[in-house]
């Protein structure tokens, strides 16, 4: 590979990934604030919030993939300069998001206690504290689904700054109300663990307000087309949604719930350790998603232009650049592990156990790099069914492996099984991509 071209490819990927990563970081800060504030409030609260927050986050990702379906439809309408259909697709997608989110919220209120008691095995005071957080947190699913719709809408209107502004406002408001409601500052009621969830609700409401005010301020160019056009838009979105939902549901919801359930049965202390490592690992892994998205964009553009040599270059450059960034982050976190972990939780015993498991946690992030980059590319070239089959097989095998390894070797076995799954799937995707590069059409 030509060195000058290689540097150019890396610079292109980095330039695109940087703003994506910045927004990911701010979004992760939003989630981290709940855990960190509660972690300083009580270890039990930190443990149960981790379980509830992980479940809520997984459901939000699975249901929120509706915005990806809308984005595909919206891009087509904008590309053909059909403003009424574009606005119609947005109106329909918002309505679907509101409907789906409301159904989930109602089910959470009706079945939340039964679900966490029988699936996660949580009872007594732990269950009561978890539900005090989960019930208001379930409402954030509706809010996030609407935020995803607005983000896709403004992205198609080439206004990506509004997403960053909304996240900044949400994070700031969330920080203020988290502290105020958890500890009872500034004359607010002292709600303890539940205060973190209510802070999230208020913070997301502020972020939605930023989107809505901008939407009104820019002025609706045309009224959305209704009637047959709206039905047509709904049909397009709903046809795309199942395959995208299936992939996200298997990987980020079902498997995440299996892992959380296994960890929950290891006890409150191990729940806290895993939650601490998961929080740190999620922060370290953000560049993987950002650089994978940038790599996908450049490689797919090159493929559309018929330049398969450039596709190979971008995939290799993305793989190298992502590995370099993750490697540097892991070294930094290893050197400053204690002070960094103390930012989240203050219990020395929990921190010491987490320090011993940083190696397997880092391994999991490295295993995710080729998996994410090559999976994104396959999804972009119409190989969604292949990815869905791979995800289903991986979820089934790794789910069984996590249950066995978690009971036999604790958190170490759990991390090794998850890393092995990503390595196997990543290898399969690499071979599939190489085959597609030989026969691109």
Tab-separated table of C-alpha atoms in Angstrom:
chain	number	residue	atom	x	y	z
A	1	UNK	CA	0.000	0.000	0.000
A	2	UNK	CA	1.377	3.403	-0.989
A	3	UNK	CA	2.467	5.199	2.197
A	4	UNK	CA	1.221	8.630	1.087
A	5	UNK	CA	-2.150	7.196	0.046
A	6	UNK	CA	-2.309	5.238	3.299
A	7	UNK	CA	-1.787	8.417	5.346
A	8	UNK	CA	-4.425	10.201	3.258
A	9	UNK	CA	-6.945	7.412	3.855
A	10	UNK	CA	-6.272	7.463	7.615
A	11	UNK	CA	-6.647	11.246	7.682
A	12	UNK	CA	-9.960	11.049	5.792
A	13	UNK	CA	-11.336	8.436	8.177
A	14	UNK	CA	-10.161	10.368	11.234
A	15	UNK	CA	-11.672	13.624	9.947
A	16	UNK	CA	-15.079	12.005	9.534
A	17	UNK	CA	-14.912	9.946	12.733
A	18	UNK	CA	-13.951	12.853	15.002
A	19	UNK	CA	-17.357	14.645	15.107
A	20	UNK	CA	-19.156	11.291	15.346
A	21	UNK	CA	-16.944	10.334	18.266
A	22	UNK	CA	-17.493	13.678	19.989
A	23	UNK	CA	-21.246	13.185	19.964
A	24	UNK	CA	-20.849	9.584	21.171
A	25	UNK	CA	-18.684	10.817	24.035
A	26	UNK	CA	-21.234	13.404	25.119
A	27	UNK	CA	-24.036	10.833	24.870
A	28	UNK	CA	-22.029	8.391	26.977
A	29	UNK	CA	-21.393	11.098	29.567
A	30	UNK	CA	-25.170	11.313	29.909
A	31	UNK	CA	-25.331	7.612	30.825
A	32	UNK	CA	-22.164	7.762	32.930
A	33	UNK	CA	-23.538	10.575	35.087
A	34	UNK	CA	-26.369	8.401	36.404
A	35	UNK	CA	-23.982	5.614	37.358
A	36	UNK	CA	-21.244	7.807	38.814
A	37	UNK	CA	-23.579	9.887	40.966
A	38	UNK	CA	-25.382	6.817	42.273
A	39	UNK	CA	-22.030	5.026	42.699
A	40	UNK	CA	-20.981	7.685	45.182
A	41	UNK	CA	-24.367	7.460	46.880
A	42	UNK	CA	-24.417	3.699	47.598
A	43	UNK	CA	-22.868	0.469	46.303
A	44	UNK	CA	-26.233	-1.305	46.276
A	45	UNK	CA	-27.784	1.537	44.343
A	46	UNK	CA	-24.892	1.455	41.883
A	47	UNK	CA	-25.359	-2.287	41.342
A	48	UNK	CA	-29.115	-2.230	40.737
A	49	UNK	CA	-28.960	0.909	38.599
A	50	UNK	CA	-26.433	-0.886	36.408
A	51	UNK	CA	-28.864	-3.740	35.800
A	52	UNK	CA	-31.858	-1.472	35.113
A	53	UNK	CA	-29.862	0.989	33.016
A	54	UNK	CA	-28.294	-1.776	30.902
A	55	UNK	CA	-31.715	-3.263	30.166
A	56	UNK	CA	-33.229	0.137	29.350
A	57	UNK	CA	-30.266	1.042	27.152
A	58	UNK	CA	-30.532	-2.258	25.259
A	59	UNK	CA	-34.280	-1.819	24.655
A	60	UNK	CA	-33.719	1.774	23.546
A	61	UNK	CA	-31.170	0.643	20.991
A	62	UNK	CA	-33.382	-2.121	19.622
A	63	UNK	CA	-36.561	-0.054	19.361
A	64	UNK	CA	-34.667	3.072	18.355
A	65	UNK	CA	-33.329	1.366	15.232
A	66	UNK	CA	-36.583	2.632	13.722
A	67	UNK	CA	-34.661	5.854	13.054
A	68	UNK	CA	-32.266	3.934	10.765
A	69	UNK	CA	-35.236	2.762	8.689
A	70	UNK	CA	-36.545	6.337	8.540
A	71	UNK	CA	-33.084	7.602	7.565
A	72	UNK	CA	-32.964	5.256	4.556
A	73	UNK	CA	-36.408	6.357	3.362
A	74	UNK	CA	-35.720	10.029	4.103
A	75	UNK	CA	-32.420	9.991	2.203
A	76	UNK	CA	-34.215	8.650	-0.870
A	77	UNK	CA	-36.899	11.330	-0.742
A	78	UNK	CA	-34.390	14.118	-0.143
A	79	UNK	CA	-32.190	12.805	-2.920
A	80	UNK	CA	-35.121	13.010	-5.330
A	81	UNK	CA	-36.010	16.491	-3.970
A	82	UNK	CA	-39.476	15.323	-2.926
A	83	UNK	CA	-40.037	17.564	0.093
A	84	UNK	CA	-43.685	16.605	0.800
A	85	UNK	CA	-42.801	12.907	0.930
A	86	UNK	CA	-39.739	13.647	3.040
A	87	UNK	CA	-41.834	15.547	5.589
A	88	UNK	CA	-44.506	12.853	5.423
A	89	UNK	CA	-41.930	10.162	6.226
A	90	UNK	CA	-40.776	12.203	9.225
A	91	UNK	CA	-44.325	12.669	10.516
A	92	UNK	CA	-45.090	8.951	10.120
A	93	UNK	CA	-41.824	7.871	11.733
A	94	UNK	CA	-42.361	10.180	14.710
A	95	UNK	CA	-45.835	8.753	15.196
A	96	UNK	CA	-44.527	5.183	15.042
A	97	UNK	CA	-41.779	6.024	17.537
A	98	UNK	CA	-44.288	7.551	19.932
A	99	UNK	CA	-46.622	4.548	19.609
A	100	UNK	CA	-43.910	1.890	20.072
A	101	UNK	CA	-42.285	3.754	22.961
A	102	UNK	CA	-45.606	4.228	24.745
A	103	UNK	CA	-46.422	0.515	24.468
A	104	UNK	CA	-43.050	-0.366	26.012
A	105	UNK	CA	-43.577	2.143	28.842
A	106	UNK	CA	-47.000	0.681	29.634
A	107	UNK	CA	-45.601	-2.866	29.657
A	108	UNK	CA	-42.784	-1.720	31.949
A	109	UNK	CA	-45.210	-0.326	34.494
A	110	UNK	CA	-47.371	-3.444	34.380
A	111	UNK	CA	-44.697	-6.142	34.245
A	112	UNK	CA	-41.469	-4.585	35.514
A	113	UNK	CA	-41.643	-6.165	38.967
A	114	UNK	CA	-42.413	-9.637	37.581
A	115	UNK	CA	-39.664	-9.369	34.955
A	116	UNK	CA	-36.791	-8.371	37.256
A	117	UNK	CA	-37.879	-10.761	40.006
A	118	UNK	CA	-38.127	-13.885	37.833
A	119	UNK	CA	-35.621	-13.199	35.030
A	120	UNK	CA	-32.887	-11.481	37.039
A	121	UNK	CA	-33.645	-13.128	40.375
A	122	UNK	CA	-33.667	-9.789	42.253
A	123	UNK	CA	-35.834	-9.574	45.365
A	124	UNK	CA	-36.394	-7.658	48.566
A	125	UNK	CA	-34.872	-4.219	49.058
A	126	UNK	CA	-32.703	-4.609	45.939
A	127	UNK	CA	-35.833	-5.066	43.806
A	128	UNK	CA	-37.602	-2.101	45.379
A	129	UNK	CA	-34.619	0.178	44.791
A	130	UNK	CA	-34.202	-1.083	41.229
A	131	UNK	CA	-37.861	-0.425	40.388
A	132	UNK	CA	-37.739	3.066	41.865
A	133	UNK	CA	-35.121	3.798	39.201
A	134	UNK	CA	-36.531	1.669	36.376
A	135	UNK	CA	-40.098	3.019	36.244
A	136	UNK	CA	-39.127	6.626	35.404
A	137	UNK	CA	-36.147	5.399	33.340
A	138	UNK	CA	-38.553	3.422	31.126
A	139	UNK	CA	-40.065	6.734	30.006
A	140	UNK	CA	-36.679	7.734	28.556
A	141	UNK	CA	-37.198	5.071	25.863
A	142	UNK	CA	-39.977	7.219	24.366
A	143	UNK	CA	-37.839	10.333	24.623
A	144	UNK	CA	-34.779	8.725	23.059
A	145	UNK	CA	-36.783	7.266	20.182
A	146	UNK	CA	-38.078	10.739	19.344
A	147	UNK	CA	-34.585	12.215	19.660
A	148	UNK	CA	-33.272	9.612	17.194
A	149	UNK	CA	-35.969	10.661	14.712
A	150	UNK	CA	-35.046	14.331	14.993
A	151	UNK	CA	-31.359	13.512	14.640
A	152	UNK	CA	-31.968	11.612	11.397
A	153	UNK	CA	-34.261	14.388	10.136
A	154	UNK	CA	-31.706	17.168	10.640
A	155	UNK	CA	-28.874	14.975	9.335
A	156	UNK	CA	-30.764	14.725	6.054
A	157	UNK	CA	-31.133	18.494	6.093
A	158	UNK	CA	-27.333	18.749	6.516
A	159	UNK	CA	-27.655	20.296	9.968
A	160	UNK	CA	-25.624	17.973	12.203
A	161	UNK	CA	-24.653	20.666	14.698
A	162	UNK	CA	-28.107	20.619	16.254
A	163	UNK	CA	-27.502	17.066	17.490
A	164	UNK	CA	-24.383	18.193	19.314
A	165	UNK	CA	-26.179	21.221	20.805
A	166	UNK	CA	-29.071	19.054	21.977
A	167	UNK	CA	-26.712	16.587	23.640
A	168	UNK	CA	-24.791	19.361	25.398
A	169	UNK	CA	-28.014	20.865	26.798
A	170	UNK	CA	-29.326	17.439	27.845
A	171	UNK	CA	-26.094	16.534	29.608
A	172	UNK	CA	-25.900	19.841	31.480
A	173	UNK	CA	-29.506	19.697	32.660
A	174	UNK	CA	-29.135	16.028	33.571
A	175	UNK	CA	-26.043	16.724	35.675
A	176	UNK	CA	-27.771	19.452	37.658
A	177	UNK	CA	-30.933	17.482	38.378
A	178	UNK	CA	-29.078	14.214	39.057
A	179	UNK	CA	-27.117	15.754	41.894
A	180	UNK	CA	-30.061	17.775	43.123
A	181	UNK	CA	-32.559	14.911	43.214
A	182	UNK	CA	-30.232	12.139	44.410
A	183	UNK	CA	-28.826	14.141	47.333
A	184	UNK	CA	-31.599	16.703	47.845
A	185	UNK	CA	-29.565	19.788	46.915
A	186	UNK	CA	-30.988	23.251	46.071
A	187	UNK	CA	-34.228	22.571	47.892
A	188	UNK	CA	-35.056	19.552	45.766
A	189	UNK	CA	-36.532	16.382	47.329
A	190	UNK	CA	-33.955	13.715	48.236
A	191	UNK	CA	-35.019	10.795	46.022
A	192	UNK	CA	-31.858	8.710	46.290
A	193	UNK	CA	-31.359	6.216	43.456
A	194	UNK	CA	-34.638	7.192	41.780
A	195	UNK	CA	-33.396	10.788	41.490
A	196	UNK	CA	-30.895	9.758	38.817
A	197	UNK	CA	-33.697	8.422	36.617
A	198	UNK	CA	-35.788	11.559	37.046
A	199	UNK	CA	-32.718	13.632	36.188
A	200	UNK	CA	-32.432	11.699	32.929
A	201	UNK	CA	-36.096	12.304	32.112
A	202	UNK	CA	-35.723	16.048	32.655
A	203	UNK	CA	-32.417	16.187	30.745
A	204	UNK	CA	-33.831	14.386	27.710
A	205	UNK	CA	-36.878	16.644	27.772
A	206	UNK	CA	-34.526	19.630	27.506
A	207	UNK	CA	-32.751	18.001	24.564
A	208	UNK	CA	-36.061	17.350	22.807
A	209	UNK	CA	-37.029	20.978	23.360
A	210	UNK	CA	-33.862	22.099	21.550
A	211	UNK	CA	-34.794	19.949	18.561
A	212	UNK	CA	-38.418	21.087	18.536
A	213	UNK	CA	-37.575	24.788	18.810
A	214	UNK	CA	-35.083	24.465	15.972
A	215	UNK	CA	-37.681	22.608	13.912
A	216	UNK	CA	-40.175	25.434	14.405
A	217	UNK	CA	-37.575	28.185	13.995
A	218	UNK	CA	-36.349	26.908	10.629
A	219	UNK	CA	-39.937	26.817	9.412
A	220	UNK	CA	-41.525	23.825	7.754
A	221	UNK	CA	-40.671	24.160	4.022
A	222	UNK	CA	-43.770	22.270	2.943
A	223	UNK	CA	-46.605	20.494	4.671
A	224	UNK	CA	-46.229	16.723	4.860
A	225	UNK	CA	-48.155	14.795	2.241
A	226	UNK	CA	-50.923	12.803	3.869
A	227	UNK	CA	-53.322	10.071	2.829
A	228	UNK	CA	-51.835	7.614	0.340
A	229	UNK	CA	-48.389	9.207	0.591
A	230	UNK	CA	-48.297	8.749	4.351
A	231	UNK	CA	-49.364	5.116	3.998
A	232	UNK	CA	-46.639	4.605	1.404
A	233	UNK	CA	-44.026	6.089	3.731
A	234	UNK	CA	-45.225	3.929	6.618
A	235	UNK	CA	-45.010	0.851	4.398
A	236	UNK	CA	-41.417	1.596	3.396
A	237	UNK	CA	-40.312	2.184	6.978
A	238	UNK	CA	-42.077	-0.881	8.325
A	239	UNK	CA	-40.599	-3.108	5.604
A	240	UNK	CA	-37.074	-2.055	6.577
A	241	UNK	CA	-37.630	-2.118	10.332
A	242	UNK	CA	-37.881	-5.895	11.002
A	243	UNK	CA	-34.443	-6.862	9.646
A	244	UNK	CA	-32.713	-3.936	11.333
A	245	UNK	CA	-34.639	-4.568	14.540
A	246	UNK	CA	-33.777	-8.264	14.488
A	247	UNK	CA	-30.046	-7.649	14.293
A	248	UNK	CA	-30.129	-5.055	17.052
A	249	UNK	CA	-32.487	-7.068	19.239
A	250	UNK	CA	-30.357	-10.213	19.147
A	251	UNK	CA	-27.039	-8.505	19.723
A	252	UNK	CA	-27.790	-5.586	22.007
A	253	UNK	CA	-30.930	-6.709	23.844
A	254	UNK	CA	-31.324	-10.478	24.129
A	255	UNK	CA	-27.642	-11.233	24.575
A	256	UNK	CA	-27.192	-8.215	26.867
A	257	UNK	CA	-30.080	-9.457	29.020
A	258	UNK	CA	-28.540	-12.943	29.221
A	259	UNK	CA	-25.243	-11.478	30.379
A	260	UNK	CA	-26.944	-9.175	32.893
A	261	UNK	CA	-29.022	-12.063	34.262
A	262	UNK	CA	-25.910	-14.232	34.739
A	263	UNK	CA	-24.086	-11.383	36.474
A	264	UNK	CA	-27.093	-10.640	38.694
A	265	UNK	CA	-27.033	-14.208	39.988
A	266	UNK	CA	-23.374	-13.840	40.977
A	267	UNK	CA	-24.374	-11.426	43.744
A	268	UNK	CA	-24.536	-7.696	44.421
A	269	UNK	CA	-20.763	-7.280	44.698
A	270	UNK	CA	-20.069	-8.932	41.332
A	271	UNK	CA	-22.890	-6.890	39.822
A	272	UNK	CA	-21.113	-3.737	40.960
A	273	UNK	CA	-17.738	-4.934	39.580
A	274	UNK	CA	-19.237	-5.823	36.207
A	275	UNK	CA	-21.147	-2.546	36.041
A	276	UNK	CA	-17.932	-0.643	36.768
A	277	UNK	CA	-16.007	-2.520	34.058
A	278	UNK	CA	-18.891	-2.234	31.613
A	279	UNK	CA	-19.011	1.527	32.126
A	280	UNK	CA	-15.255	1.855	31.580
A	281	UNK	CA	-15.317	-0.544	28.617
A	282	UNK	CA	-18.183	1.311	26.963
A	283	UNK	CA	-16.207	4.552	27.146
A	284	UNK	CA	-13.056	2.938	25.740
A	285	UNK	CA	-15.032	1.278	22.932
A	286	UNK	CA	-16.651	4.461	21.602
A	287	UNK	CA	-13.937	5.022	18.950
A	288	UNK	CA	-14.688	1.564	17.535
A	289	UNK	CA	-18.197	2.623	16.506
A	290	UNK	CA	-17.113	6.069	15.308
A	291	UNK	CA	-14.226	4.839	13.150
A	292	UNK	CA	-16.273	1.876	11.876
A	293	UNK	CA	-18.986	4.292	10.712
A	294	UNK	CA	-16.412	6.489	8.941
A	295	UNK	CA	-14.733	3.469	7.351
A	296	UNK	CA	-18.094	2.218	6.130
A	297	UNK	CA	-18.912	5.549	4.492
A	298	UNK	CA	-15.649	5.842	2.565
A	299	UNK	CA	-15.517	2.180	1.549
A	300	UNK	CA	-19.128	2.200	0.300
A	301	UNK	CA	-18.549	5.412	-1.660
A	302	UNK	CA	-15.492	3.825	-3.292
A	303	UNK	CA	-17.477	0.671	-4.061
A	304	UNK	CA	-20.221	2.723	-5.745
A	305	UNK	CA	-17.523	4.345	-7.887
A	306	UNK	CA	-16.228	0.893	-8.849
A	307	UNK	CA	-12.875	1.449	-7.135
A	308	UNK	CA	-12.429	-1.847	-5.295
A	309	UNK	CA	-8.772	-1.126	-4.622
A	310	UNK	CA	-9.822	1.925	-2.588
A	311	UNK	CA	-12.339	-0.228	-0.682
A	312	UNK	CA	-9.533	-2.542	0.407
A	313	UNK	CA	-7.391	0.432	1.400
A	314	UNK	CA	-10.093	2.043	3.502
A	315	UNK	CA	-10.957	-1.202	5.281
A	316	UNK	CA	-7.307	-1.803	6.131
A	317	UNK	CA	-6.765	1.822	7.146
A	318	UNK	CA	-9.855	1.787	9.349
A	319	UNK	CA	-8.755	-1.433	11.002
A	320	UNK	CA	-5.264	-0.072	11.701
A	321	UNK	CA	-6.402	3.352	12.894
A	322	UNK	CA	-9.067	1.948	15.211
A	323	UNK	CA	-6.630	-0.588	16.686
A	324	UNK	CA	-4.091	2.185	17.303
A	325	UNK	CA	-6.611	4.438	19.084
A	326	UNK	CA	-8.001	1.599	21.218
A	327	UNK	CA	-4.469	0.435	22.077
A	328	UNK	CA	-3.467	3.898	23.276
A	329	UNK	CA	-6.657	4.231	25.332
A	330	UNK	CA	-6.074	0.829	26.969
A	331	UNK	CA	-2.491	1.753	27.872
A	332	UNK	CA	-3.668	5.044	29.357
A	333	UNK	CA	-6.410	3.329	31.360
A	334	UNK	CA	-3.995	0.663	32.606
A	335	UNK	CA	-1.523	3.285	33.864
A	336	UNK	CA	-4.170	5.436	35.548
A	337	UNK	CA	-6.654	2.667	36.366
A	338	UNK	CA	-7.289	3.494	40.030
A	339	UNK	CA	-7.951	7.255	39.712
A	340	UNK	CA	-10.118	6.662	36.650
A	341	UNK	CA	-12.208	3.975	38.354
A	342	UNK	CA	-12.538	6.174	41.451
A	343	UNK	CA	-14.334	8.729	39.305
A	344	UNK	CA	-17.192	6.242	39.033
A	345	UNK	CA	-17.255	4.443	42.395
A	346	UNK	CA	-15.414	4.962	45.686
A	347	UNK	CA	-15.502	1.470	47.201
A	348	UNK	CA	-11.864	0.202	47.329
A	349	UNK	CA	-12.805	-3.478	47.325
A	350	UNK	CA	-14.892	-3.086	44.160
A	351	UNK	CA	-12.089	-1.120	42.476
A	352	UNK	CA	-9.455	-3.754	43.356
A	353	UNK	CA	-11.541	-6.532	41.842
A	354	UNK	CA	-12.166	-4.444	38.729
A	355	UNK	CA	-8.419	-3.783	38.328
A	356	UNK	CA	-7.770	-7.531	38.205
A	357	UNK	CA	-10.242	-7.918	35.326
A	358	UNK	CA	-9.077	-5.031	33.132
A	359	UNK	CA	-7.104	-7.414	30.882
A	360	UNK	CA	-10.146	-9.465	29.774
A	361	UNK	CA	-12.167	-6.238	29.457
A	362	UNK	CA	-9.515	-4.753	27.135
A	363	UNK	CA	-9.422	-7.987	25.112
A	364	UNK	CA	-13.149	-7.670	24.506
A	365	UNK	CA	-12.686	-4.190	23.018
A	366	UNK	CA	-9.923	-5.348	20.662
A	367	UNK	CA	-12.069	-8.290	19.514
A	368	UNK	CA	-14.842	-5.844	18.644
A	369	UNK	CA	-12.720	-3.867	16.139
A	370	UNK	CA	-12.660	-6.210	13.093
A	371	UNK	CA	-16.136	-7.459	13.966
A	372	UNK	CA	-17.689	-3.980	13.879
A	373	UNK	CA	-15.809	-2.674	10.833
A	374	UNK	CA	-16.512	-5.657	8.585
A	375	UNK	CA	-20.079	-6.098	9.842
A	376	UNK	CA	-20.859	-2.467	8.985
A	377	UNK	CA	-19.495	-2.944	5.489
A	378	UNK	CA	-21.525	-6.106	4.912
A	379	UNK	CA	-24.704	-4.368	6.046
A	380	UNK	CA	-23.980	-1.528	3.647
A	381	UNK	CA	-23.638	-3.800	0.595
A	382	UNK	CA	-26.931	-5.641	1.114
A	383	UNK	CA	-25.715	-8.607	3.154
A	384	UNK	CA	-28.054	-7.920	6.071
A	385	UNK	CA	-29.479	-11.451	6.069
A	386	UNK	CA	-26.000	-12.952	6.311
A	387	UNK	CA	-25.235	-10.685	9.281
A	388	UNK	CA	-28.599	-11.527	10.860
A	389	UNK	CA	-27.887	-15.270	10.588
A	390	UNK	CA	-24.409	-14.763	12.040
A	391	UNK	CA	-25.804	-12.667	14.887
A	392	UNK	CA	-28.464	-15.286	15.668
A	393	UNK	CA	-25.929	-18.120	15.729
A	394	UNK	CA	-23.496	-16.077	17.809
A	395	UNK	CA	-26.178	-15.084	20.314
A	396	UNK	CA	-27.313	-18.690	20.777
A	397	UNK	CA	-23.829	-20.165	21.199
A	398	UNK	CA	-22.391	-17.311	23.260
A	399	UNK	CA	-25.530	-17.191	25.425
A	400	UNK	CA	-25.044	-20.823	26.423
A	401	UNK	CA	-21.322	-20.230	26.853
A	402	UNK	CA	-21.859	-17.216	29.096
A	403	UNK	CA	-24.209	-19.171	31.363
A	404	UNK	CA	-21.726	-22.042	31.713
A	405	UNK	CA	-18.573	-19.920	31.974
A	406	UNK	CA	-20.196	-17.379	34.294
A	407	UNK	CA	-21.164	-20.062	36.790
A	408	UNK	CA	-17.811	-21.868	36.483
A	409	UNK	CA	-15.292	-19.012	36.259
A	410	UNK	CA	-17.214	-15.872	37.235
A	411	UNK	CA	-16.630	-12.618	35.403
A	412	UNK	CA	-13.346	-13.787	33.849
A	413	UNK	CA	-15.061	-16.650	32.038
A	414	UNK	CA	-17.878	-14.360	30.978
A	415	UNK	CA	-15.480	-11.869	29.328
A	416	UNK	CA	-13.510	-14.615	27.567
A	417	UNK	CA	-16.670	-16.117	26.056
A	418	UNK	CA	-17.864	-12.719	24.790
A	419	UNK	CA	-14.438	-11.992	23.256
A	420	UNK	CA	-14.369	-15.426	21.604
A	421	UNK	CA	-17.786	-14.817	20.035
A	422	UNK	CA	-16.643	-11.523	18.505
A	423	UNK	CA	-13.412	-13.078	17.231
A	424	UNK	CA	-15.256	-15.942	15.512
A	425	UNK	CA	-17.906	-13.711	13.942
A	426	UNK	CA	-15.285	-11.117	12.975
A	427	UNK	CA	-13.262	-13.808	11.188
A	428	UNK	CA	-16.368	-15.011	9.323
A	429	UNK	CA	-17.193	-11.460	8.251
A	430	UNK	CA	-13.629	-10.840	7.041
A	431	UNK	CA	-13.767	-13.898	4.767
A	432	UNK	CA	-17.224	-12.852	3.505
A	433	UNK	CA	-15.984	-9.341	2.717
A	434	UNK	CA	-12.953	-10.710	0.862
A	435	UNK	CA	-15.262	-12.886	-1.206
A	436	UNK	CA	-17.467	-9.890	-2.017
A	437	UNK	CA	-14.415	-7.897	-3.091
A	438	UNK	CA	-13.559	-10.615	-5.616
A	439	UNK	CA	-17.133	-10.632	-6.961
A	440	UNK	CA	-18.432	-7.151	-5.968
A	441	UNK	CA	-21.604	-7.275	-8.044
